[in-house]
GROMACS .gro file of C-alpha atoms in nm:
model
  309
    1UNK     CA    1  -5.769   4.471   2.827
    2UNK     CA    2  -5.415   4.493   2.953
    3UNK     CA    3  -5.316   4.586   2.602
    4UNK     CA    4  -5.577   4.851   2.586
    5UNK     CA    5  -5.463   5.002   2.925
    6UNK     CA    6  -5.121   4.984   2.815
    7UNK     CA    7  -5.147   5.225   2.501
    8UNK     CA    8  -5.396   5.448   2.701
    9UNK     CA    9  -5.077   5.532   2.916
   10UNK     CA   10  -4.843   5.524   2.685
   11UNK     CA   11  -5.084   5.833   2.463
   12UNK     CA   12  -5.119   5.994   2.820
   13UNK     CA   13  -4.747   6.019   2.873
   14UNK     CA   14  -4.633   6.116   2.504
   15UNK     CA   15  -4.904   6.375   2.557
   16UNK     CA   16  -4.807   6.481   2.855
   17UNK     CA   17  -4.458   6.560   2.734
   18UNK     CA   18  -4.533   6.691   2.461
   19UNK     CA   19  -4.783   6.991   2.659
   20UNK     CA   20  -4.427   6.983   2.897
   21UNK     CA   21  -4.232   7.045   2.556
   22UNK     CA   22  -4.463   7.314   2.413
   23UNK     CA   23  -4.497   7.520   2.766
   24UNK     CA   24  -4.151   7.508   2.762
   25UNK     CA   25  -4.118   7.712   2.457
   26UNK     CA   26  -4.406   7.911   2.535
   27UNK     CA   27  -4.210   8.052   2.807
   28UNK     CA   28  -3.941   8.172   2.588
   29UNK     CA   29  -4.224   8.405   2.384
   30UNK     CA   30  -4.259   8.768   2.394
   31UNK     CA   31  -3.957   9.056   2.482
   32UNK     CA   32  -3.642   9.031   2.675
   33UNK     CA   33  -3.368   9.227   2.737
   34UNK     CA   34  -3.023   9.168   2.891
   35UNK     CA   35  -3.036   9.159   3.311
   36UNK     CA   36  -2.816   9.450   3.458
   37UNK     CA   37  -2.576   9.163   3.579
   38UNK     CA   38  -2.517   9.061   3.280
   39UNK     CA   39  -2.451   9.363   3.059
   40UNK     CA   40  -2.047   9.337   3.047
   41UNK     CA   41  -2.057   9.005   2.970
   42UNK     CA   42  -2.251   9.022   2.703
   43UNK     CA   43  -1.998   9.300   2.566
   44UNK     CA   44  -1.661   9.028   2.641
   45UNK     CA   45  -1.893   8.778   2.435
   46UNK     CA   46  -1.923   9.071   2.151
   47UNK     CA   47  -1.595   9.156   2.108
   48UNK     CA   48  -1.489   8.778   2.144
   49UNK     CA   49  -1.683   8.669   1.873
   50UNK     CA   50  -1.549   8.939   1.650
   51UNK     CA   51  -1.171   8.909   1.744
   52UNK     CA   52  -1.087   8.664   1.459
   53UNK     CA   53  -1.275   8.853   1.196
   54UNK     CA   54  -1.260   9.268   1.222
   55UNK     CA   55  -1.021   9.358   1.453
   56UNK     CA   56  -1.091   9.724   1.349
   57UNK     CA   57  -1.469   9.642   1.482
   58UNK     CA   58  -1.335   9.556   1.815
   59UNK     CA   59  -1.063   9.784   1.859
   60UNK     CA   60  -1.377  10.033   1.796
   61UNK     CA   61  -1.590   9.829   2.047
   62UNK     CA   62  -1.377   9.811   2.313
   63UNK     CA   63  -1.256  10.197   2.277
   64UNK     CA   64  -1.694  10.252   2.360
   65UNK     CA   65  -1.670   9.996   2.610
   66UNK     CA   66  -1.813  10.186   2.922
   67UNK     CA   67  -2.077  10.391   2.674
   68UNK     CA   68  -2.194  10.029   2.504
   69UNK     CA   69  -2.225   9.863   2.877
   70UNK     CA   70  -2.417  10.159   3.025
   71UNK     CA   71  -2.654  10.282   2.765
   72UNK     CA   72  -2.667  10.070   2.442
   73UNK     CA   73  -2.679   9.729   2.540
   74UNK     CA   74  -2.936   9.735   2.830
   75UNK     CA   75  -3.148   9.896   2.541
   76UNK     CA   76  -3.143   9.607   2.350
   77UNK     CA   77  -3.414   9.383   2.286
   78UNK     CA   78  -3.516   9.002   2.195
   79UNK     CA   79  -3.837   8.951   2.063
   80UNK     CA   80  -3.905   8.615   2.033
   81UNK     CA   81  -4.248   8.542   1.876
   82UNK     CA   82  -4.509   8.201   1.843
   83UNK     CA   83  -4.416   8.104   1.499
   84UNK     CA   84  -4.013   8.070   1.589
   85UNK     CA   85  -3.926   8.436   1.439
   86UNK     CA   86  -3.699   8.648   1.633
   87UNK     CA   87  -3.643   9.041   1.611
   88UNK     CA   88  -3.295   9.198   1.742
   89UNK     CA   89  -3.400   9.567   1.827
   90UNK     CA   90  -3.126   9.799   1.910
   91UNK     CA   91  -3.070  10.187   1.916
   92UNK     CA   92  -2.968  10.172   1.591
   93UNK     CA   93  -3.177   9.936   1.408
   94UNK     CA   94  -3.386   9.592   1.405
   95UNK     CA   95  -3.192   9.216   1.311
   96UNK     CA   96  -3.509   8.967   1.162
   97UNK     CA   97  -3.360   8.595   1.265
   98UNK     CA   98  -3.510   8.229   1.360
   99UNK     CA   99  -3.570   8.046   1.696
  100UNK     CA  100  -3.597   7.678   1.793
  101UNK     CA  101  -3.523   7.514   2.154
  102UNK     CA  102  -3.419   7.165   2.099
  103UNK     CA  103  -3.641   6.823   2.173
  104UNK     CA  104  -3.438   6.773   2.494
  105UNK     CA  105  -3.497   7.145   2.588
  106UNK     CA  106  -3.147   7.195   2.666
  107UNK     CA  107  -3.053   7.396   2.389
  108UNK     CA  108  -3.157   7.732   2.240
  109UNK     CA  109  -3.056   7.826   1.859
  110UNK     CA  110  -3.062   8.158   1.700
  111UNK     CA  111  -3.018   8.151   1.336
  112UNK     CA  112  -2.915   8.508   1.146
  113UNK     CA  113  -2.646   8.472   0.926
  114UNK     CA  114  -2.538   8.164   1.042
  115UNK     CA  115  -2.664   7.919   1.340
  116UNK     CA  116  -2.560   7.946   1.648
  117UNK     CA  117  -2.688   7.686   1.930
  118UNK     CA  118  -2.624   7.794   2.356
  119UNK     CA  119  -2.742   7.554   2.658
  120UNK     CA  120  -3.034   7.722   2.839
  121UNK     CA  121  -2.953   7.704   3.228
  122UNK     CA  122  -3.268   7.846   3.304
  123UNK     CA  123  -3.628   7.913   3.149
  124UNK     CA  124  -3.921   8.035   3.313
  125UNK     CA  125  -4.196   8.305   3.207
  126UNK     CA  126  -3.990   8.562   3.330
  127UNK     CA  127  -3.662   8.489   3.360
  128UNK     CA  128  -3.386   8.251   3.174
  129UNK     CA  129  -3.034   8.223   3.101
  130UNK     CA  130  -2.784   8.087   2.854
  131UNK     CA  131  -2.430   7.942   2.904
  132UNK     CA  132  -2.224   8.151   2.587
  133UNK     CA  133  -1.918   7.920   2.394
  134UNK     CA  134  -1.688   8.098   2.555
  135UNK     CA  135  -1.810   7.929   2.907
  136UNK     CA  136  -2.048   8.262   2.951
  137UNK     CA  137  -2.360   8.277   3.115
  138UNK     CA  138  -2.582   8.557   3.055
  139UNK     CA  139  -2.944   8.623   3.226
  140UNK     CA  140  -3.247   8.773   3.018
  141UNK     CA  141  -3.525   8.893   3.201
  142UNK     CA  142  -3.900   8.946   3.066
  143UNK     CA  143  -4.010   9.288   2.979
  144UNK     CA  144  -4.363   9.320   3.112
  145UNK     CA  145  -4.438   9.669   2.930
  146UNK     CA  146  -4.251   9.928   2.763
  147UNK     CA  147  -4.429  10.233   2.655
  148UNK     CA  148  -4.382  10.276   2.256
  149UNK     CA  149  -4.447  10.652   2.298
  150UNK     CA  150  -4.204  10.813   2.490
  151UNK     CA  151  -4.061  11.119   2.419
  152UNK     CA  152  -3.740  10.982   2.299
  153UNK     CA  153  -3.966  10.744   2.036
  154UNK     CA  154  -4.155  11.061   1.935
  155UNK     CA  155  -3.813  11.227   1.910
  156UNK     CA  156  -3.713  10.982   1.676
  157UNK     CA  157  -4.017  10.901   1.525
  158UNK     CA  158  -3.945  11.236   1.389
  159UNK     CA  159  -3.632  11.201   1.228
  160UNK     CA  160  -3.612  11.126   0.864
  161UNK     CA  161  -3.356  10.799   0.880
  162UNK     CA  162  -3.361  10.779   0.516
  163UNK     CA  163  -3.279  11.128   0.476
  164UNK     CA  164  -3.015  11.084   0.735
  165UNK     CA  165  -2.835  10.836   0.519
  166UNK     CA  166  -2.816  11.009   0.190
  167UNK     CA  167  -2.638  11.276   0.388
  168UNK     CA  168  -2.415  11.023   0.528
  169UNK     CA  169  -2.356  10.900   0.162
  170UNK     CA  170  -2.266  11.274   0.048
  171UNK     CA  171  -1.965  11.329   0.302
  172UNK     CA  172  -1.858  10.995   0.206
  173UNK     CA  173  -1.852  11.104  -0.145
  174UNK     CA  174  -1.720  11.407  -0.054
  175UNK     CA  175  -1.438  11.221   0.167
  176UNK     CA  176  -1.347  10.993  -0.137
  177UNK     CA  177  -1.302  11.327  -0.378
  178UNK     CA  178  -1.085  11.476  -0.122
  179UNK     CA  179  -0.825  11.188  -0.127
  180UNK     CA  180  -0.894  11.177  -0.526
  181UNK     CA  181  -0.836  11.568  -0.535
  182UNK     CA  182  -0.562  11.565  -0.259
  183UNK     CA  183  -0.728  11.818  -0.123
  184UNK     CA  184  -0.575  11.791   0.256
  185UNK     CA  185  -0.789  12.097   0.402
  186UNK     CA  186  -1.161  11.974   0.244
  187UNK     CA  187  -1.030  11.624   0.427
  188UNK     CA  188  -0.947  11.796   0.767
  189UNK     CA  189  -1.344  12.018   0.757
  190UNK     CA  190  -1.501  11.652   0.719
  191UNK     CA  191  -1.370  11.544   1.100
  192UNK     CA  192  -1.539  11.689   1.400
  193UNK     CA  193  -1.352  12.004   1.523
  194UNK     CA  194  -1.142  11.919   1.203
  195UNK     CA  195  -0.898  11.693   1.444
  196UNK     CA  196  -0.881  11.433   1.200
  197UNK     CA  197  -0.821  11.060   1.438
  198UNK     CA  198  -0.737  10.784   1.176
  199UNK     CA  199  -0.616  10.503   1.321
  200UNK     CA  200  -0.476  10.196   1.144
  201UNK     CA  201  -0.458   9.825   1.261
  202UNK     CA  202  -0.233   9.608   1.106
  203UNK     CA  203  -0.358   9.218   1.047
  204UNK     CA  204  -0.053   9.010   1.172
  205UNK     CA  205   0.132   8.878   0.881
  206UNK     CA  206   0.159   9.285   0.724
  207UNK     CA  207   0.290   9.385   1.091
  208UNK     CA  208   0.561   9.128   1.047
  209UNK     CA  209   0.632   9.227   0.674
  210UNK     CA  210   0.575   9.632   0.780
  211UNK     CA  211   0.780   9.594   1.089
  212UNK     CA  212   1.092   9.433   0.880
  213UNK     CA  213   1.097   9.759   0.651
  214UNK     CA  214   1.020  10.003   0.944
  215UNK     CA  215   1.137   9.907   1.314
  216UNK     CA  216   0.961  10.142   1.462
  217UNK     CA  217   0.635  10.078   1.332
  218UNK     CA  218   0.328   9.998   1.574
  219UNK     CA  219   0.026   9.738   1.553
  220UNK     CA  220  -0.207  10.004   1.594
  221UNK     CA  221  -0.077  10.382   1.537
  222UNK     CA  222  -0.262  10.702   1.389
  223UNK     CA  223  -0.222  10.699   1.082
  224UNK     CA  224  -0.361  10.702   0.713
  225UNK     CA  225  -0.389  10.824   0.406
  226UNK     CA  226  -0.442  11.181   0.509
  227UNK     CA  227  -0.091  11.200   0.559
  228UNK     CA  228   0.033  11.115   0.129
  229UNK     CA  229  -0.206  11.425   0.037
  230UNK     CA  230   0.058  11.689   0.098
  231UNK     CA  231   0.333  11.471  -0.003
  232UNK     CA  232   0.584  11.640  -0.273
  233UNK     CA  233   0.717  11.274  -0.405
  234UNK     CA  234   0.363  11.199  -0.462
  235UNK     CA  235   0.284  11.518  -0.651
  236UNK     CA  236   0.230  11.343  -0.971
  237UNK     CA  237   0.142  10.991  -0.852
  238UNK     CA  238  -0.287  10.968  -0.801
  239UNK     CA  239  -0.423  10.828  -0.478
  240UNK     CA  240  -0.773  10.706  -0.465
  241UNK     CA  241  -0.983  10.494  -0.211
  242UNK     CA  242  -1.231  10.253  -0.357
  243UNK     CA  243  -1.523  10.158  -0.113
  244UNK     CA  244  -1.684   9.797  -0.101
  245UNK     CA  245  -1.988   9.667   0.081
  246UNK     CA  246  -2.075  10.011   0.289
  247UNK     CA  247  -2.313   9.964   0.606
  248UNK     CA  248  -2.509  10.317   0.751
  249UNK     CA  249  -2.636  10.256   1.080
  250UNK     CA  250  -2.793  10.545   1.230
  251UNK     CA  251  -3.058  10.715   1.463
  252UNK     CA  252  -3.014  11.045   1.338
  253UNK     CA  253  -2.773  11.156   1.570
  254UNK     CA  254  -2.482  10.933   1.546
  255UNK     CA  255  -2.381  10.722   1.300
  256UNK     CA  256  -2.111  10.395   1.218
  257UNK     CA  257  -2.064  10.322   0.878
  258UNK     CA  258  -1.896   9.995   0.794
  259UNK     CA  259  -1.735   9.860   0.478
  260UNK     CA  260  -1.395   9.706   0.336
  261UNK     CA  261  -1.176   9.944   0.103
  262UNK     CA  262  -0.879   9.930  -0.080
  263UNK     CA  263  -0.606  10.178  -0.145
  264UNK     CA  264  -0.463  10.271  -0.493
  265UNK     CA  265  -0.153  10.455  -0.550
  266UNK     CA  266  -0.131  10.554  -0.926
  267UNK     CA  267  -0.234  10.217  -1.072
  268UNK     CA  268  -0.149   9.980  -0.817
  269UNK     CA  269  -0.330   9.870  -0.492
  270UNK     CA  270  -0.087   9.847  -0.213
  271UNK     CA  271  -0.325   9.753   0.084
  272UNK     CA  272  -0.669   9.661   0.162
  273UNK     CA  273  -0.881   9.569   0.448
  274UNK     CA  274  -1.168   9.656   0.633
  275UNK     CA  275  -1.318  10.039   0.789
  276UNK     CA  276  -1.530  10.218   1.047
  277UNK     CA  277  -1.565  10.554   1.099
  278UNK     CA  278  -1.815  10.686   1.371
  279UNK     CA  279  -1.997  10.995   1.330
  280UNK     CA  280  -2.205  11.268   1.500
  281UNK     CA  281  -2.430  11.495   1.318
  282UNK     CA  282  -2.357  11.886   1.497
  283UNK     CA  283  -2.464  12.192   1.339
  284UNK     CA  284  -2.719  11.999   1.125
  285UNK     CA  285  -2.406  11.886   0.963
  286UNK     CA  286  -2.214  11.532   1.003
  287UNK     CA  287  -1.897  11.460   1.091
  288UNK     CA  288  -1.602  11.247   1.080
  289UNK     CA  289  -1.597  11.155   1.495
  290UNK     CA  290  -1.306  10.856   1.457
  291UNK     CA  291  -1.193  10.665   1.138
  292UNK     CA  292  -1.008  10.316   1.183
  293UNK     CA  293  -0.900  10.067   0.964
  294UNK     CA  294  -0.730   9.760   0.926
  295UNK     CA  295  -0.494   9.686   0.650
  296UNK     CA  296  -0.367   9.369   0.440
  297UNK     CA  297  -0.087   9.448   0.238
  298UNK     CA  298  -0.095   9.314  -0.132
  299UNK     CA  299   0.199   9.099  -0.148
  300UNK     CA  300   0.092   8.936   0.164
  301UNK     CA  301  -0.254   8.860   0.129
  302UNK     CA  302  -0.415   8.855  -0.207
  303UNK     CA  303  -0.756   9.093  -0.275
  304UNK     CA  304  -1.052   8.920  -0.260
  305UNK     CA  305  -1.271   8.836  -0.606
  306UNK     CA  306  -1.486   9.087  -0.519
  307UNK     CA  307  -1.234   9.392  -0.525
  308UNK     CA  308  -1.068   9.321  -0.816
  309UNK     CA  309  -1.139   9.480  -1.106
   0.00000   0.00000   0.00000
């Protein structure tokens, strides 16, 4: 009898935890977004996480800094759903992903890409926060109902993203020909108000190298390849930019495109490295906003399998 008593309790407790462990994770399903509080330091844990990979990335980030913390990030959403999938939604696009919270319930993991695990601090049904690895704590809160037919969604609901794109994809050929071409003035009408801002950033070992041959040159300067089109010791040597790996994220309106490049001078490639340009589409025409790259050069960091040719 004692036995029988004895595994009664012990089912009743293994069940009980187990309803504990699945309420727990019930909580976590449905949409969040980012509390108010919370909003710059979930841009510090941005740019953090991107400081070791594209500095040109967070040299852009933190140039939009007050823009990203007062319009674009309270925007974005987590949708966490039953069966552990997870939906990033942002003004510019959707991220598909995983979700599990650990057996102990102390630990929530997002897997995109890659994995990465943060301690919960807090989860209720409406509220719940997470402790960043940078020591970070940031505070979701439920979203009880958003209406999916606003004006802005009709707004956008109307715009042809796919369409938008291919347009993109035209100025970028038509920004590659003008460097290919030389052609300094079809290069200036691609930037907004034809100001052209191209701003490199120099990884640190090509700083080092760059700043032994030229004293007075700067981590991060304008500066590009607009400036060899016009050049008369260049008249017979070719320049070309070759594009790798290009990202278009858009709503329609504005636009980042993304990708790693290298730069040839007659046959050779003397730098490579990674790009961003931002655009805005004015006049029913896009354009050039900001360009800004980072750069490797050859001799100091070898291209990667991928580039060569």
């Amino acid at each position: 009898m004692k036995t029988k008593i004895t595994i009664l309790v012990t089912f009743l407790i293994v069940n009980f935890l187990n309803a504990q462990k699945n309420n727990f994770s019930k909580n976590i399903v449905g949409l969040w977004k980012i509390s108010e509080k919370s909003t710059e330091v979930y841009f510090f844990d941005l740019v953090e996480n991107y400081k070791k990979s594209d500095a040109a990335l967070v040299a852009q980030l933190e140039s939009q800094k007050q823009s990203l913390i007062t319009s674009f990030i309270p925007e974005i959403r987590y949708q966490f759903d039953e069966d552990f999938s997870l939906s990033i939604i942002t003004p510019q696009g959707s991220q598909k992903g995983t979700w599990q919270i650990s057996s102990d319930q102390k630990e929530l993991s997002l897997t995109f890409i890659r994995t990465t695990k943060y301690k919960i601090e807090i989860l209720t049904s409406s509220v719940f926060s997470i402790t960043t690895e940078f020591g970070k704590t940031i505070s979701f809160e439920k979203v009880k109902e958003e209406k999916s037919k606003s004006n802005i969604d009709k707004e956008l609901n109307d715009i042809d993203l796919k369409a938008s794109k291919k347009e993109i994809q035209i100025l970028i050929d038509d920004f590659k020909n003008a460097i290919k071409s030389k052609d300094s003035i079809a290069l200036t009408n691609l930037f907004y108000n034809k100001k052209v801002v191209w701003i490199s950033v120099a990884h640190d070992k090509s700083f080092e190298y760059g700043k032994r041959l030229d004293p007075n040159a700067k981590e991060i300067e304008q500066s590009g390849a607009y400036e060899l089109l016009n050049d008369p010791q260049l008249k017979d040597i070719g320049l070309e930019e070759k594009f790798y790996n290009v990202n278009i994220f858009t709503d329609g309106k504005l636009a980042t495109v993304v990708f790693d490049y290298k730069f040839i001078m007659g046959s050779t490639t003397t730098n490579w490295g990674a790009e961003s340009w931002q655009l805005v589409k004015i006049d029913n025409t896009w354009k050039i906003y900001s360009l800004i790259y980072t750069y490797n050069f050859l001799n100091i960091k070898p291209l990667p399998d991928n580039m060569k040719e």
